[in-house]
Coordinates of C-alpha atoms in Angstrom, one line a residue:
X129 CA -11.2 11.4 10.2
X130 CA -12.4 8.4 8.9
X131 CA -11.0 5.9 5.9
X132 CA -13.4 4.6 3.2
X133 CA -11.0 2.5 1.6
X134 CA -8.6 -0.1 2.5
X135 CA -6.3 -0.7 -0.1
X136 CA -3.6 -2.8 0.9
X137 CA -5.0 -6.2 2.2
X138 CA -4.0 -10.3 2.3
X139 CA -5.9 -13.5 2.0
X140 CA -4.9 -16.6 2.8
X141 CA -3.6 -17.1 -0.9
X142 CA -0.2 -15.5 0.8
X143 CA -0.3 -17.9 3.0
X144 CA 1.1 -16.1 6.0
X145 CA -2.5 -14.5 6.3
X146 CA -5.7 -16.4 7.6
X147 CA -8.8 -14.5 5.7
X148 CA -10.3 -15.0 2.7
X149 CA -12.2 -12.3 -0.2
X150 CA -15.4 -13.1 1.1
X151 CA -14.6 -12.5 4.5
X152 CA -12.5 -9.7 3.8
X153 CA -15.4 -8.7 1.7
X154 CA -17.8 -8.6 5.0
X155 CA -15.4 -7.2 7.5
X156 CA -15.1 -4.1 5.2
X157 CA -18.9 -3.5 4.7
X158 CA -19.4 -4.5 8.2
X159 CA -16.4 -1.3 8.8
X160 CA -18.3 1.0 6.2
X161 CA -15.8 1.0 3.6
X162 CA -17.2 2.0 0.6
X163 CA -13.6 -0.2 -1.6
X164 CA -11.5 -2.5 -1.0
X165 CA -8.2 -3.7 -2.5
X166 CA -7.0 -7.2 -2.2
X167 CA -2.8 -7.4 -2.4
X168 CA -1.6 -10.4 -2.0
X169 CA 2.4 -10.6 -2.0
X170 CA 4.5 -10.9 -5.4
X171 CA 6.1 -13.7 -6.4
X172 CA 9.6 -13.2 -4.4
X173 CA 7.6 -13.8 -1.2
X174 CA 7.7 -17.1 0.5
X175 CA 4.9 -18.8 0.5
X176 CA 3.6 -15.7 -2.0
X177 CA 0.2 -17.1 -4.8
X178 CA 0.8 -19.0 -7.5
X179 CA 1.1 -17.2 -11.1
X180 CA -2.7 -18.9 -11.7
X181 CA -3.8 -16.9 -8.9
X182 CA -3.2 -13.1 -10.2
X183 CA -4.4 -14.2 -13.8
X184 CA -7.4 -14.9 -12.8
X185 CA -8.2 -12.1 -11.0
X186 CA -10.2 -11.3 -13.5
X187 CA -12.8 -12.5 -12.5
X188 CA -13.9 -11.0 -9.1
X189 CA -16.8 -8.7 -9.8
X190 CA -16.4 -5.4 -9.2
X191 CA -18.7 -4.6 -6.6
X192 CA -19.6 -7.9 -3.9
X193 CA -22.2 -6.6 -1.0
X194 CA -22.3 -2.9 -1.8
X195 CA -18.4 -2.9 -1.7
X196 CA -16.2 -1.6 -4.4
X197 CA -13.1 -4.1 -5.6
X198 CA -9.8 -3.6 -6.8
X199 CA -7.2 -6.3 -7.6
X200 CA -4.0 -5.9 -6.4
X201 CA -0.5 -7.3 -5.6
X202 CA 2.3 -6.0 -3.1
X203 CA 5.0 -5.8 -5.2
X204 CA 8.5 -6.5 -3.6
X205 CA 11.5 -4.3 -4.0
X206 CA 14.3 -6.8 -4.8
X207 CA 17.4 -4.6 -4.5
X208 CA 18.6 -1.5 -4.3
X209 CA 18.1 -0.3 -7.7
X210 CA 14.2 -0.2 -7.4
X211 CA 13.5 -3.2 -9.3
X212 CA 10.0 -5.1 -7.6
X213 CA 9.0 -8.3 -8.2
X214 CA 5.9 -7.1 -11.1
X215 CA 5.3 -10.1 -13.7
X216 CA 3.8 -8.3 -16.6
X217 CA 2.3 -11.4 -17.7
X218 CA 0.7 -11.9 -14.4
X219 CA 0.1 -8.8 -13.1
X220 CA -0.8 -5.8 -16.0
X221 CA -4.2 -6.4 -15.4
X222 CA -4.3 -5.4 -12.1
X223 CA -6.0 -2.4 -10.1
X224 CA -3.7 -1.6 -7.7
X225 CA 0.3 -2.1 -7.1
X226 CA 2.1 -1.4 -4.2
X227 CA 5.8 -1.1 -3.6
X228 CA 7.3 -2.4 -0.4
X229 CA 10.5 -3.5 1.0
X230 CA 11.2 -6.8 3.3
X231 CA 14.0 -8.6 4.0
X232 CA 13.1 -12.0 3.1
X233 CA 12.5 -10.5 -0.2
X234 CA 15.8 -8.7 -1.2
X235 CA 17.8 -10.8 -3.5
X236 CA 21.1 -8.8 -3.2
X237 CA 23.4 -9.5 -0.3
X238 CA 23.9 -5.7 -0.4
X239 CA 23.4 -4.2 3.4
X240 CA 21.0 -1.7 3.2
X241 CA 22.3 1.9 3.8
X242 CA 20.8 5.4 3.5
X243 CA 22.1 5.8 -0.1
X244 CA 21.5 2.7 -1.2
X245 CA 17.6 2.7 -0.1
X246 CA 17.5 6.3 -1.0
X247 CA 18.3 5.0 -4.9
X248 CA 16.0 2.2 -4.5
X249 CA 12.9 4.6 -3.7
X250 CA 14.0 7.4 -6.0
X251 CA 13.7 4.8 -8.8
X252 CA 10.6 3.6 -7.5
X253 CA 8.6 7.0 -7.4
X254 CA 9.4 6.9 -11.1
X255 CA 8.0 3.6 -12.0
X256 CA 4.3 4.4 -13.7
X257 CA 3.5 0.9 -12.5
X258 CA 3.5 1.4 -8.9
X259 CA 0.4 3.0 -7.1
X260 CA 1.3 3.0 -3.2
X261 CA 5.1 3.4 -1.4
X262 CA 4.2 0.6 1.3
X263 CA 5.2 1.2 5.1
X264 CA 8.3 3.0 4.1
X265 CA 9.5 3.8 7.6
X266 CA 11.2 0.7 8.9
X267 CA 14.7 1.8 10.4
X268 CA 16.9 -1.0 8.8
X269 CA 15.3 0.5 5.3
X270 CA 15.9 4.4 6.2
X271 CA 16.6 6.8 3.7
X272 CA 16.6 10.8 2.8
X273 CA 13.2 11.9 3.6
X274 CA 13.6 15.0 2.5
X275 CA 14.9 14.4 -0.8
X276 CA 12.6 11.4 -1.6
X277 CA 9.5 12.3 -0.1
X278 CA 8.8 15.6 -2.4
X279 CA 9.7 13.0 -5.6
X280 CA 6.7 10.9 -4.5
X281 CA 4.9 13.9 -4.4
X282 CA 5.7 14.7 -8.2
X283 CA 5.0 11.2 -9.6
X284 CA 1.9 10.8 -8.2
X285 CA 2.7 8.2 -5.7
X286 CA 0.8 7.9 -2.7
X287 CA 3.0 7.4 0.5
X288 CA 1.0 4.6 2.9
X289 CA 0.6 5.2 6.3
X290 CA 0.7 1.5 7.3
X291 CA -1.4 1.1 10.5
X292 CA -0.2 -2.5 11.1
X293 CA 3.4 -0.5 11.4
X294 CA 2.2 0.4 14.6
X295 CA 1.7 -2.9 16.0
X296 CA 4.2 -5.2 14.4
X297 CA 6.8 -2.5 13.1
X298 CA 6.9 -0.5 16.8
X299 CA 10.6 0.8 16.2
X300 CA 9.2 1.9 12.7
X301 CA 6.6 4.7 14.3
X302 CA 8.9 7.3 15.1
X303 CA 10.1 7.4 11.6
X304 CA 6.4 7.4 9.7
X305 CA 5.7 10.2 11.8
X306 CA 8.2 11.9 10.2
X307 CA 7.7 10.9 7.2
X308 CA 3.9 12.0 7.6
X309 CA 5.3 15.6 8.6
X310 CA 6.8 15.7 5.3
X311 CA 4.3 14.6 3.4
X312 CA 2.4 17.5 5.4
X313 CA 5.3 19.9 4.3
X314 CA 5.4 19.3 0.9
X315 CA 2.0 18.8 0.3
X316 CA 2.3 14.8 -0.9
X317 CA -0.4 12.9 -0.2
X318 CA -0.9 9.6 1.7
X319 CA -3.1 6.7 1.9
X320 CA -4.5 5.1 5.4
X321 CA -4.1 1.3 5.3
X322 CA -4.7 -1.5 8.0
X323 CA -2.4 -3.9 5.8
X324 CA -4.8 -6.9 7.4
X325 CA -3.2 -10.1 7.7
X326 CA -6.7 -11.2 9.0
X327 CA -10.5 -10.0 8.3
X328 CA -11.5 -8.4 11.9
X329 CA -8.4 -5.6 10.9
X330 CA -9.9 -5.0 7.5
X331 CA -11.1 -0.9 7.5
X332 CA -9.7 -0.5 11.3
X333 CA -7.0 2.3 11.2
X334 CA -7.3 3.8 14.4
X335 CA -3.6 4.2 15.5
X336 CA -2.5 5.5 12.1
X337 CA -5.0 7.7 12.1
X338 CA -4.2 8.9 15.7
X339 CA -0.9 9.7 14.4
X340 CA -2.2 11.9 11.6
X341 CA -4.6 13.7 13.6
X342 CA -2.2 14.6 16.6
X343 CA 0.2 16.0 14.3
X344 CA -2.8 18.0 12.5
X345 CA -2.3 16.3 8.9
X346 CA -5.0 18.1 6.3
X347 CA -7.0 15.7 5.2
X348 CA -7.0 16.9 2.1
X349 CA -4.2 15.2 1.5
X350 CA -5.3 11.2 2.9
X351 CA -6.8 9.7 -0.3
X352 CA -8.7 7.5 1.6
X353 CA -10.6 10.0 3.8
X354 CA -13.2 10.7 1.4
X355 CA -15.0 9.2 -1.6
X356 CA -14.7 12.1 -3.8
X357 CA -10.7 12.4 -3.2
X358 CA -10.6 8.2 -4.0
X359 CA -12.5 8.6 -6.8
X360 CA -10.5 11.7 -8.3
X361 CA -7.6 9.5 -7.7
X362 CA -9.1 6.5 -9.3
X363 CA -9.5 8.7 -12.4
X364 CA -6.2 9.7 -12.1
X365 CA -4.7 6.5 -12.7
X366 CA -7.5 5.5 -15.2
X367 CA -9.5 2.8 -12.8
X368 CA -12.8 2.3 -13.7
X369 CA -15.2 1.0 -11.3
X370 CA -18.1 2.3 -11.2
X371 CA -19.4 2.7 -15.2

């Protein structure tokens, strides 16, 4: 299995990543991906763009070098009733959104517990805004697989298999490949993403995809395996790229 999309990438408007567009731009033809998603980090973030920034996304062409482009932000869960960090000003022109939880960007001195993250991502898989459930399988940030994994399902939200979990996020592993095997269970479907915090990462999902493969996930259900599947999605959430 192969991705033809990465759909969950930084520049170095975050500021905690070193690569720019147009070098993101090349890695991913150089990798074969056919689109690309640019999501730099919403505004609760340290160091996260400028409102400037994500209002003028507009004007990034929608194909650079043979490669497809969405615009996109990682959104940040900012407690534990699901709210994320989406400026509708700034971002309802966007491609792409993608829910995620960090610690830097909770704003509730709450402790996280099973419950309380469980509410968070049931709230989430009901928000129409939100795309992609970002690396959802951090320990401190566990919650009830079972019951929330088949409610992404029925919203239509894709769950990411975050490859850069596997190399920053080690004690996270165990629990995406759970997580995966639930998604395999109920048939939800999932996304491949390198989460690149620099350009030579961009399209390069080999561990995550080692994961999926050695537990025998269909690939049927990875969005990102084919360009018919990303496309049908695309349509899905009424992105048009390609007219």
């Amino acid at each position: 299995m192969r991705i033809i999309a990465d759909t969950h990438c930084h520049t170095i408007a975050s500021t905690h990543a070193y690569s720019t567009w147009m070098e993101n731009i090349h890695a991913a033809r150089e990798a074969g991906l056919s689109y690309l998603a640019i999501t730099d980090h919403g505004p609760t973030m340290p160091g996260s763009p400028g409102r400037w920034y994500f209002k003028n996304l507009k004007i990034i062409p929608r194909q650079v070098e043979g490669v497809f482009l969405l615009t996109g932000v990682e959104c940040n869960v900012v407690d534990f009733d699901g709210t994320i960090d989406y400026v509708e000003d700034e971002h309802k022109n966007l491609d792409w959104v993608i829910a995620s939880i960090h610690s830097s960007t909770l704003l509730t001195k709450e402790a996280p517990t099973v419950e309380s993250c469980t509410n968070a991502w049931l709230q989430i898989a009901k928000d129409p805004r939100v795309c992609v459930i970002g690396h959802c399988g951090q320990p401190k940030f566990k919650f009830d697989y079972e019951r929330v994994i088949p409610e992404f399902g029925r919203w239509g939200k894709l769950v990411e298999i975050n490859n850069n979990s596997f190399h920053v996020r080690r004690d996270a592993v165990i629990n995406c490949r759970e997580i995966a095997l639930l998604c395999k269970k109920h048939g939800v479907r999932v996304i491949v993403n390198t989460d690149s915090h620099f350009a030579t990462q961009v399209g390069h999902a080999g561990l995550a995809l080692e994961m999926l493969d050695e537990i025998g996930f269909p690939e049927e259900l990875v969005v990102n395996s084919s360009v018919e599947r990303f496309r049908q999605y695309l349509k899905e959430r009424n992105i048009h790229l390609e007219d």
